[in-house]
């Protein structure tokens, strides 16, 4: 992971590591000699394929939905309390997540959670939809509107700390499914991966991790490190519980 201020924080690294080590991500990732899930699913019965795709959709889509909500909460608070630099920074990521700054005008207005669904639909050739009950339970567990803004700032930190690897793994899922099913890359939906692979990282000041670093600094007079730590822990706990439920609903996949 990029070594920037937000990520070097030991607690953030630990909590992000807990999320990223969850077995859910093994459904997507490239593995030596091939991802065994793909072989099992693609050669198995139709209902197994459907459960696998539902897991891919319902595992990540709610996490994506939480991003503009968390950054929007921070932006609103910052604006109401005179932290105008923080309002600008948090609002920038909220707007990006909502599709307001697409790299190509044709795709403007497609929020990133919806773009993720289109990515999965295009490569699998299926109509996909997020389970609203699954999403609501996860968002309720996070309590973005109820928790203190310091904790929600911790959520923002976590969202961006896991984003570089989760984006790469979504790309690995798309590549493997396309190759194994003979899906031409010309038939795929590329906006999600193209935008995220460039913006999720910490090597440049206009990538999201460094934007979050600046956001944390600009809110430091109000949000304590302890608040952010509590937010990181809660985000990790809620996300791991969510992924546990998704995996349980999909079983068995072998």
C-alpha positions as YAML, in Angstrom:
chain: A
units: angstrom
residues:
- id: 1
  name: UNK
  ca: [0.00, 0.00, 0.00]
- id: 2
  name: UNK
  ca: [1.14, 3.58, -0.54]
- id: 3
  name: UNK
  ca: [2.98, 4.90, 2.50]
- id: 4
  name: UNK
  ca: [1.18, 8.16, 3.20]
- id: 5
  name: UNK
  ca: [0.17, 9.66, 6.52]
- id: 6
  name: UNK
  ca: [-3.28, 8.07, 6.70]
- id: 7
  name: UNK
  ca: [-1.97, 4.61, 5.85]
- id: 8
  name: UNK
  ca: [1.12, 4.63, 8.05]
- id: 9
  name: UNK
  ca: [-1.14, 5.01, 11.11]
- id: 10
  name: UNK
  ca: [-0.82, 1.58, 12.73]
- id: 11
  name: UNK
  ca: [-4.49, 1.28, 13.58]
- id: 12
  name: UNK
  ca: [-5.63, 2.10, 10.07]
- id: 13
  name: UNK
  ca: [-3.22, -0.45, 8.65]
- id: 14
  name: UNK
  ca: [-4.37, -3.10, 11.08]
- id: 15
  name: UNK
  ca: [-8.06, -2.52, 10.50]
- id: 16
  name: UNK
  ca: [-7.64, -2.33, 6.73]
- id: 17
  name: UNK
  ca: [-5.66, -5.56, 6.86]
- id: 18
  name: UNK
  ca: [-8.53, -7.26, 8.69]
- id: 19
  name: UNK
  ca: [-10.91, -6.33, 5.88]
- id: 20
  name: UNK
  ca: [-8.52, -7.16, 3.06]
- id: 21
  name: UNK
  ca: [-7.72, -10.60, 4.50]
- id: 22
  name: UNK
  ca: [-11.39, -11.63, 4.49]
- id: 23
  name: UNK
  ca: [-12.11, -14.75, 2.37]
- id: 24
  name: UNK
  ca: [-14.61, -12.80, 0.26]
- id: 25
  name: UNK
  ca: [-11.80, -11.25, -1.77]
- id: 26
  name: UNK
  ca: [-10.55, -14.71, -2.77]
- id: 27
  name: UNK
  ca: [-13.62, -14.97, -4.99]
- id: 28
  name: UNK
  ca: [-12.13, -12.24, -7.19]
- id: 29
  name: UNK
  ca: [-8.38, -12.55, -6.96]
- id: 30
  name: UNK
  ca: [-5.95, -14.11, -9.41]
- id: 31
  name: UNK
  ca: [-4.19, -17.09, -7.85]
- id: 32
  name: UNK
  ca: [-1.22, -19.27, -8.90]
- id: 33
  name: UNK
  ca: [-2.45, -21.87, -11.41]
- id: 34
  name: UNK
  ca: [-5.81, -20.12, -11.49]
- id: 35
  name: UNK
  ca: [-8.57, -19.17, -9.10]
- id: 36
  name: UNK
  ca: [-10.29, -22.44, -8.18]
- id: 37
  name: UNK
  ca: [-13.59, -20.65, -7.51]
- id: 38
  name: UNK
  ca: [-13.93, -19.78, -11.18]
- id: 39
  name: UNK
  ca: [-13.43, -23.34, -12.40]
- id: 40
  name: UNK
  ca: [-15.87, -24.68, -9.83]
- id: 41
  name: UNK
  ca: [-18.50, -22.07, -10.55]
- id: 42
  name: UNK
  ca: [-18.27, -21.95, -14.34]
- id: 43
  name: UNK
  ca: [-18.37, -25.74, -14.65]
- id: 44
  name: UNK
  ca: [-21.10, -26.09, -12.05]
- id: 45
  name: UNK
  ca: [-24.88, -25.77, -12.13]
- id: 46
  name: UNK
  ca: [-26.66, -22.53, -12.96]
- id: 47
  name: UNK
  ca: [-27.74, -21.86, -9.39]
- id: 48
  name: UNK
  ca: [-24.12, -21.93, -8.25]
- id: 49
  name: UNK
  ca: [-23.15, -19.36, -10.86]
- id: 50
  name: UNK
  ca: [-26.03, -17.17, -9.77]
- id: 51
  name: UNK
  ca: [-25.05, -17.35, -6.09]
- id: 52
  name: UNK
  ca: [-21.45, -16.54, -6.98]
- id: 53
  name: UNK
  ca: [-22.44, -13.46, -8.98]
- id: 54
  name: UNK
  ca: [-24.83, -12.35, -6.24]
- id: 55
  name: UNK
  ca: [-21.96, -12.61, -3.75]
- id: 56
  name: UNK
  ca: [-19.71, -10.50, -6.00]
- id: 57
  name: UNK
  ca: [-22.45, -7.88, -6.29]
- id: 58
  name: UNK
  ca: [-23.68, -7.80, -2.71]
- id: 59
  name: UNK
  ca: [-20.25, -8.01, -1.12]
- id: 60
  name: UNK
  ca: [-18.82, -4.84, -2.62]
- id: 61
  name: UNK
  ca: [-21.77, -2.72, -3.74]
- id: 62
  name: UNK
  ca: [-22.78, -1.62, -0.20]
- id: 63
  name: UNK
  ca: [-19.18, -0.69, 0.59]
- id: 64
  name: UNK
  ca: [-19.18, 1.51, -2.51]
- id: 65
  name: UNK
  ca: [-22.48, 3.06, -1.43]
- id: 66
  name: UNK
  ca: [-21.02, 4.01, 1.93]
- id: 67
  name: UNK
  ca: [-18.32, 6.19, 0.38]
- id: 68
  name: UNK
  ca: [-20.30, 9.22, -0.85]
- id: 69
  name: UNK
  ca: [-22.44, 9.02, 2.28]
- id: 70
  name: UNK
  ca: [-19.42, 9.20, 4.59]
- id: 71
  name: UNK
  ca: [-17.64, 11.94, 2.67]
- id: 72
  name: UNK
  ca: [-20.90, 13.83, 2.30]
- id: 73
  name: UNK
  ca: [-21.47, 13.73, 6.06]
- id: 74
  name: UNK
  ca: [-17.99, 15.15, 6.67]
- id: 75
  name: UNK
  ca: [-18.46, 17.82, 3.97]
- id: 76
  name: UNK
  ca: [-21.76, 18.97, 5.44]
- id: 77
  name: UNK
  ca: [-20.38, 19.13, 8.98]
- id: 78
  name: UNK
  ca: [-17.26, 20.94, 7.83]
- id: 79
  name: UNK
  ca: [-19.28, 23.54, 5.96]
- id: 80
  name: UNK
  ca: [-21.62, 24.09, 8.90]
- id: 81
  name: UNK
  ca: [-18.71, 24.61, 11.29]
- id: 82
  name: UNK
  ca: [-16.44, 26.77, 9.17]
- id: 83
  name: UNK
  ca: [-13.90, 24.18, 8.05]
- id: 84
  name: UNK
  ca: [-14.02, 25.33, 4.46]
- id: 85
  name: UNK
  ca: [-10.89, 23.50, 3.27]
- id: 86
  name: UNK
  ca: [-12.29, 20.28, 4.69]
- id: 87
  name: UNK
  ca: [-15.66, 20.95, 3.06]
- id: 88
  name: UNK
  ca: [-13.95, 21.34, -0.32]
- id: 89
  name: UNK
  ca: [-11.85, 18.19, 0.06]
- id: 90
  name: UNK
  ca: [-14.63, 15.93, 1.35]
- id: 91
  name: UNK
  ca: [-17.11, 17.39, -1.12]
- id: 92
  name: UNK
  ca: [-14.70, 16.70, -3.97]
- id: 93
  name: UNK
  ca: [-14.63, 12.97, -3.23]
- id: 94
  name: UNK
  ca: [-18.39, 12.88, -2.56]
- id: 95
  name: UNK
  ca: [-19.00, 14.42, -6.00]
- id: 96
  name: UNK
  ca: [-16.58, 12.05, -7.69]
- id: 97
  name: UNK
  ca: [-18.31, 9.06, -6.08]
- id: 98
  name: UNK
  ca: [-21.66, 10.40, -7.27]
- id: 99
  name: UNK
  ca: [-20.40, 10.55, -10.85]
- id: 100
  name: UNK
  ca: [-20.27, 14.34, -11.09]
- id: 101
  name: UNK
  ca: [-16.70, 14.45, -12.42]
- id: 102
  name: UNK
  ca: [-16.53, 11.56, -14.88]
- id: 103
  name: UNK
  ca: [-13.40, 11.54, -17.04]
- id: 104
  name: UNK
  ca: [-15.64, 11.31, -20.13]
- id: 105
  name: UNK
  ca: [-18.83, 13.37, -20.30]
- id: 106
  name: UNK
  ca: [-20.79, 10.44, -21.73]
- id: 107
  name: UNK
  ca: [-20.56, 8.72, -18.34]
- id: 108
  name: UNK
  ca: [-21.32, 11.77, -16.21]
- id: 109
  name: UNK
  ca: [-23.99, 11.17, -13.57]
- id: 110
  name: UNK
  ca: [-23.35, 7.44, -13.22]
- id: 111
  name: UNK
  ca: [-22.45, 7.01, -9.56]
- id: 112
  name: UNK
  ca: [-19.65, 4.62, -8.72]
- id: 113
  name: UNK
  ca: [-21.85, 2.04, -7.00]
- id: 114
  name: UNK
  ca: [-24.02, 1.85, -10.12]
- id: 115
  name: UNK
  ca: [-20.90, 1.76, -12.29]
- id: 116
  name: UNK
  ca: [-19.72, -1.25, -10.31]
- id: 117
  name: UNK
  ca: [-23.01, -3.05, -11.05]
- id: 118
  name: UNK
  ca: [-22.60, -2.28, -14.75]
- id: 119
  name: UNK
  ca: [-19.07, -3.67, -14.62]
- id: 120
  name: UNK
  ca: [-20.31, -7.01, -13.25]
- id: 121
  name: UNK
  ca: [-23.32, -7.10, -15.57]
- id: 122
  name: UNK
  ca: [-21.22, -6.50, -18.68]
- id: 123
  name: UNK
  ca: [-18.63, -9.19, -18.00]
- id: 124
  name: UNK
  ca: [-21.11, -11.85, -16.81]
- id: 125
  name: UNK
  ca: [-23.77, -11.06, -19.40]
- id: 126
  name: UNK
  ca: [-26.46, -11.00, -16.71]
- id: 127
  name: UNK
  ca: [-28.85, -8.46, -15.35]
- id: 128
  name: UNK
  ca: [-27.61, -7.79, -11.81]
- id: 129
  name: UNK
  ca: [-29.15, -5.84, -8.96]
- id: 130
  name: UNK
  ca: [-28.01, -5.14, -5.44]
- id: 131
  name: UNK
  ca: [-29.99, -6.66, -2.59]
- id: 132
  name: UNK
  ca: [-31.48, -3.66, -0.81]
- id: 133
  name: UNK
  ca: [-31.92, -5.52, 2.47]
- id: 134
  name: UNK
  ca: [-28.24, -6.52, 2.50]
- id: 135
  name: UNK
  ca: [-27.24, -2.94, 1.75]
- id: 136
  name: UNK
  ca: [-29.53, -1.45, 4.39]
- id: 137
  name: UNK
  ca: [-28.25, -3.73, 7.13]
- id: 138
  name: UNK
  ca: [-24.65, -2.81, 6.37]
- id: 139
  name: UNK
  ca: [-25.36, 0.91, 6.23]
- id: 140
  name: UNK
  ca: [-27.39, 0.69, 9.45]
- id: 141
  name: UNK
  ca: [-24.45, -1.03, 11.14]
- id: 142
  name: UNK
  ca: [-22.19, 1.84, 10.07]
- id: 143
  name: UNK
  ca: [-24.63, 4.48, 11.29]
- id: 144
  name: UNK
  ca: [-23.06, 7.23, 9.18]
- id: 145
  name: UNK
  ca: [-25.70, 9.80, 10.08]
- id: 146
  name: UNK
  ca: [-25.75, 8.87, 13.76]
- id: 147
  name: UNK
  ca: [-22.07, 8.66, 14.68]
- id: 148
  name: UNK
  ca: [-19.83, 11.59, 15.50]
- id: 149
  name: UNK
  ca: [-18.05, 13.18, 12.56]
- id: 150
  name: UNK
  ca: [-14.67, 12.10, 13.97]
- id: 151
  name: UNK
  ca: [-15.67, 8.46, 13.65]
- id: 152
  name: UNK
  ca: [-17.06, 9.05, 10.17]
- id: 153
  name: UNK
  ca: [-13.75, 10.65, 9.20]
- id: 154
  name: UNK
  ca: [-12.23, 7.32, 10.26]
- id: 155
  name: UNK
  ca: [-14.65, 5.64, 7.86]
- id: 156
  name: UNK
  ca: [-13.35, 7.87, 5.05]
- id: 157
  name: UNK
  ca: [-9.81, 6.91, 5.98]
- id: 158
  name: UNK
  ca: [-10.67, 3.23, 5.83]
- id: 159
  name: UNK
  ca: [-12.59, 3.46, 2.57]
- id: 160
  name: UNK
  ca: [-9.62, 4.98, 0.80]
- id: 161
  name: UNK
  ca: [-7.04, 2.76, 2.50]
- id: 162
  name: UNK
  ca: [-8.65, -0.42, 1.13]
- id: 163
  name: UNK
  ca: [-9.54, 1.06, -2.27]
- id: 164
  name: UNK
  ca: [-6.26, 0.46, -4.17]
- id: 165
  name: UNK
  ca: [-6.32, -3.30, -3.55]
- id: 166
  name: UNK
  ca: [-10.08, -3.79, -3.86]
- id: 167
  name: UNK
  ca: [-10.00, -1.96, -7.19]
- id: 168
  name: UNK
  ca: [-7.19, -4.20, -8.42]
- id: 169
  name: UNK
  ca: [-9.10, -7.31, -7.32]
- id: 170
  name: UNK
  ca: [-12.25, -6.20, -9.11]
- id: 171
  name: UNK
  ca: [-10.08, -5.86, -12.21]
- id: 172
  name: UNK
  ca: [-8.77, -9.37, -11.66]
- id: 173
  name: UNK
  ca: [-12.33, -10.68, -11.42]
- id: 174
  name: UNK
  ca: [-13.29, -8.99, -14.69]
- id: 175
  name: UNK
  ca: [-10.20, -10.22, -16.51]
- id: 176
  name: UNK
  ca: [-10.56, -13.83, -15.37]
- id: 177
  name: UNK
  ca: [-14.29, -14.08, -16.06]
- id: 178
  name: UNK
  ca: [-13.83, -12.54, -19.50]
- id: 179
  name: UNK
  ca: [-10.99, -14.84, -20.49]
- id: 180
  name: UNK
  ca: [-12.61, -18.01, -19.16]
- id: 181
  name: UNK
  ca: [-15.96, -17.31, -20.81]
- id: 182
  name: UNK
  ca: [-14.59, -15.88, -24.05]
- id: 183
  name: UNK
  ca: [-16.03, -12.42, -23.42]
- id: 184
  name: UNK
  ca: [-14.45, -9.82, -25.69]
- id: 185
  name: UNK
  ca: [-13.00, -6.81, -23.91]
- id: 186
  name: UNK
  ca: [-14.96, -4.68, -26.39]
- id: 187
  name: UNK
  ca: [-18.15, -5.82, -24.63]
- id: 188
  name: UNK
  ca: [-17.08, -4.77, -21.16]
- id: 189
  name: UNK
  ca: [-17.95, -1.68, -19.10]
- id: 190
  name: UNK
  ca: [-14.66, 0.12, -18.46]
- id: 191
  name: UNK
  ca: [-15.45, 3.46, -16.73]
- id: 192
  name: UNK
  ca: [-15.36, 2.02, -13.20]
- id: 193
  name: UNK
  ca: [-11.97, 0.37, -13.49]
- id: 194
  name: UNK
  ca: [-10.36, 3.07, -15.62]
- id: 195
  name: UNK
  ca: [-11.26, 5.84, -13.19]
- id: 196
  name: UNK
  ca: [-10.49, 3.93, -10.01]
- id: 197
  name: UNK
  ca: [-7.19, 2.45, -11.13]
- id: 198
  name: UNK
  ca: [-5.94, 6.01, -11.70]
- id: 199
  name: UNK
  ca: [-7.47, 7.81, -8.71]
- id: 200
  name: UNK
  ca: [-7.20, 5.23, -5.92]
- id: 201
  name: UNK
  ca: [-3.72, 5.47, -4.49]
- id: 202
  name: UNK
  ca: [-1.39, 7.75, -2.61]
- id: 203
  name: UNK
  ca: [1.46, 8.52, -4.96]
- id: 204
  name: UNK
  ca: [-0.03, 11.81, -6.17]
- id: 205
  name: UNK
  ca: [-1.70, 14.69, -4.36]
- id: 206
  name: UNK
  ca: [-4.77, 14.38, -6.59]
- id: 207
  name: UNK
  ca: [-5.24, 10.72, -5.72]
- id: 208
  name: UNK
  ca: [-7.72, 9.97, -3.00]
- id: 209
  name: UNK
  ca: [-5.42, 8.80, -0.21]
- id: 210
  name: UNK
  ca: [-3.49, 12.07, -0.26]
- id: 211
  name: UNK
  ca: [-6.77, 14.01, -0.43]
- id: 212
  name: UNK
  ca: [-7.88, 12.18, 2.73]
- id: 213
  name: UNK
  ca: [-4.54, 12.98, 4.38]
- id: 214
  name: UNK
  ca: [-5.20, 16.66, 3.71]
- id: 215
  name: UNK
  ca: [-8.80, 16.29, 4.91]
- id: 216
  name: UNK
  ca: [-7.67, 14.79, 8.22]
- id: 217
  name: UNK
  ca: [-5.15, 17.58, 8.72]
- id: 218
  name: UNK
  ca: [-7.75, 20.24, 8.00]
- id: 219
  name: UNK
  ca: [-10.12, 18.72, 10.59]
- id: 220
  name: UNK
  ca: [-7.48, 18.08, 13.24]
- id: 221
  name: UNK
  ca: [-8.73, 20.87, 15.53]
- id: 222
  name: UNK
  ca: [-12.09, 19.14, 15.86]
- id: 223
  name: UNK
  ca: [-11.57, 15.41, 15.25]
- id: 224
  name: UNK
  ca: [-9.27, 13.57, 17.63]
- id: 225
  name: UNK
  ca: [-7.06, 10.65, 16.76]
- id: 226
  name: UNK
  ca: [-9.06, 8.54, 19.24]
- id: 227
  name: UNK
  ca: [-12.29, 9.34, 17.39]
- id: 228
  name: UNK
  ca: [-10.76, 8.29, 14.10]
- id: 229
  name: UNK
  ca: [-9.40, 5.08, 15.62]
- id: 230
  name: UNK
  ca: [-12.87, 4.25, 16.92]
- id: 231
  name: UNK
  ca: [-14.25, 4.91, 13.45]
- id: 232
  name: UNK
  ca: [-11.65, 2.67, 11.82]
- id: 233
  name: UNK
  ca: [-12.49, -0.15, 14.20]
- id: 234
  name: UNK
  ca: [-16.24, 0.20, 13.72]
- id: 235
  name: UNK
  ca: [-15.91, 0.33, 9.95]
- id: 236
  name: UNK
  ca: [-13.79, -2.82, 9.96]
- id: 237
  name: UNK
  ca: [-16.15, -4.66, 12.31]
- id: 238
  name: UNK
  ca: [-19.23, -3.75, 10.28]
- id: 239
  name: UNK
  ca: [-17.57, -4.59, 6.96]
- id: 240
  name: UNK
  ca: [-16.26, -7.96, 8.14]
- id: 241
  name: UNK
  ca: [-19.69, -8.89, 9.57]
- id: 242
  name: UNK
  ca: [-21.26, -7.85, 6.27]
- id: 243
  name: UNK
  ca: [-18.86, -9.96, 4.20]
- id: 244
  name: UNK
  ca: [-19.43, -12.90, 6.55]
- id: 245
  name: UNK
  ca: [-23.18, -12.70, 5.86]
- id: 246
  name: UNK
  ca: [-22.62, -12.46, 2.11]
- id: 247
  name: UNK
  ca: [-20.39, -15.52, 2.09]
- id: 248
  name: UNK
  ca: [-22.84, -17.49, 4.23]
- id: 249
  name: UNK
  ca: [-25.69, -16.65, 1.85]
- id: 250
  name: UNK
  ca: [-23.65, -17.79, -1.15]
- id: 251
  name: UNK
  ca: [-22.56, -21.14, 0.32]
- id: 252
  name: UNK
  ca: [-21.84, -23.68, -0.89]
- id: 253
  name: UNK
  ca: [-19.75, -22.56, -3.84]
- id: 254
  name: UNK
  ca: [-17.89, -25.86, -4.19]
...
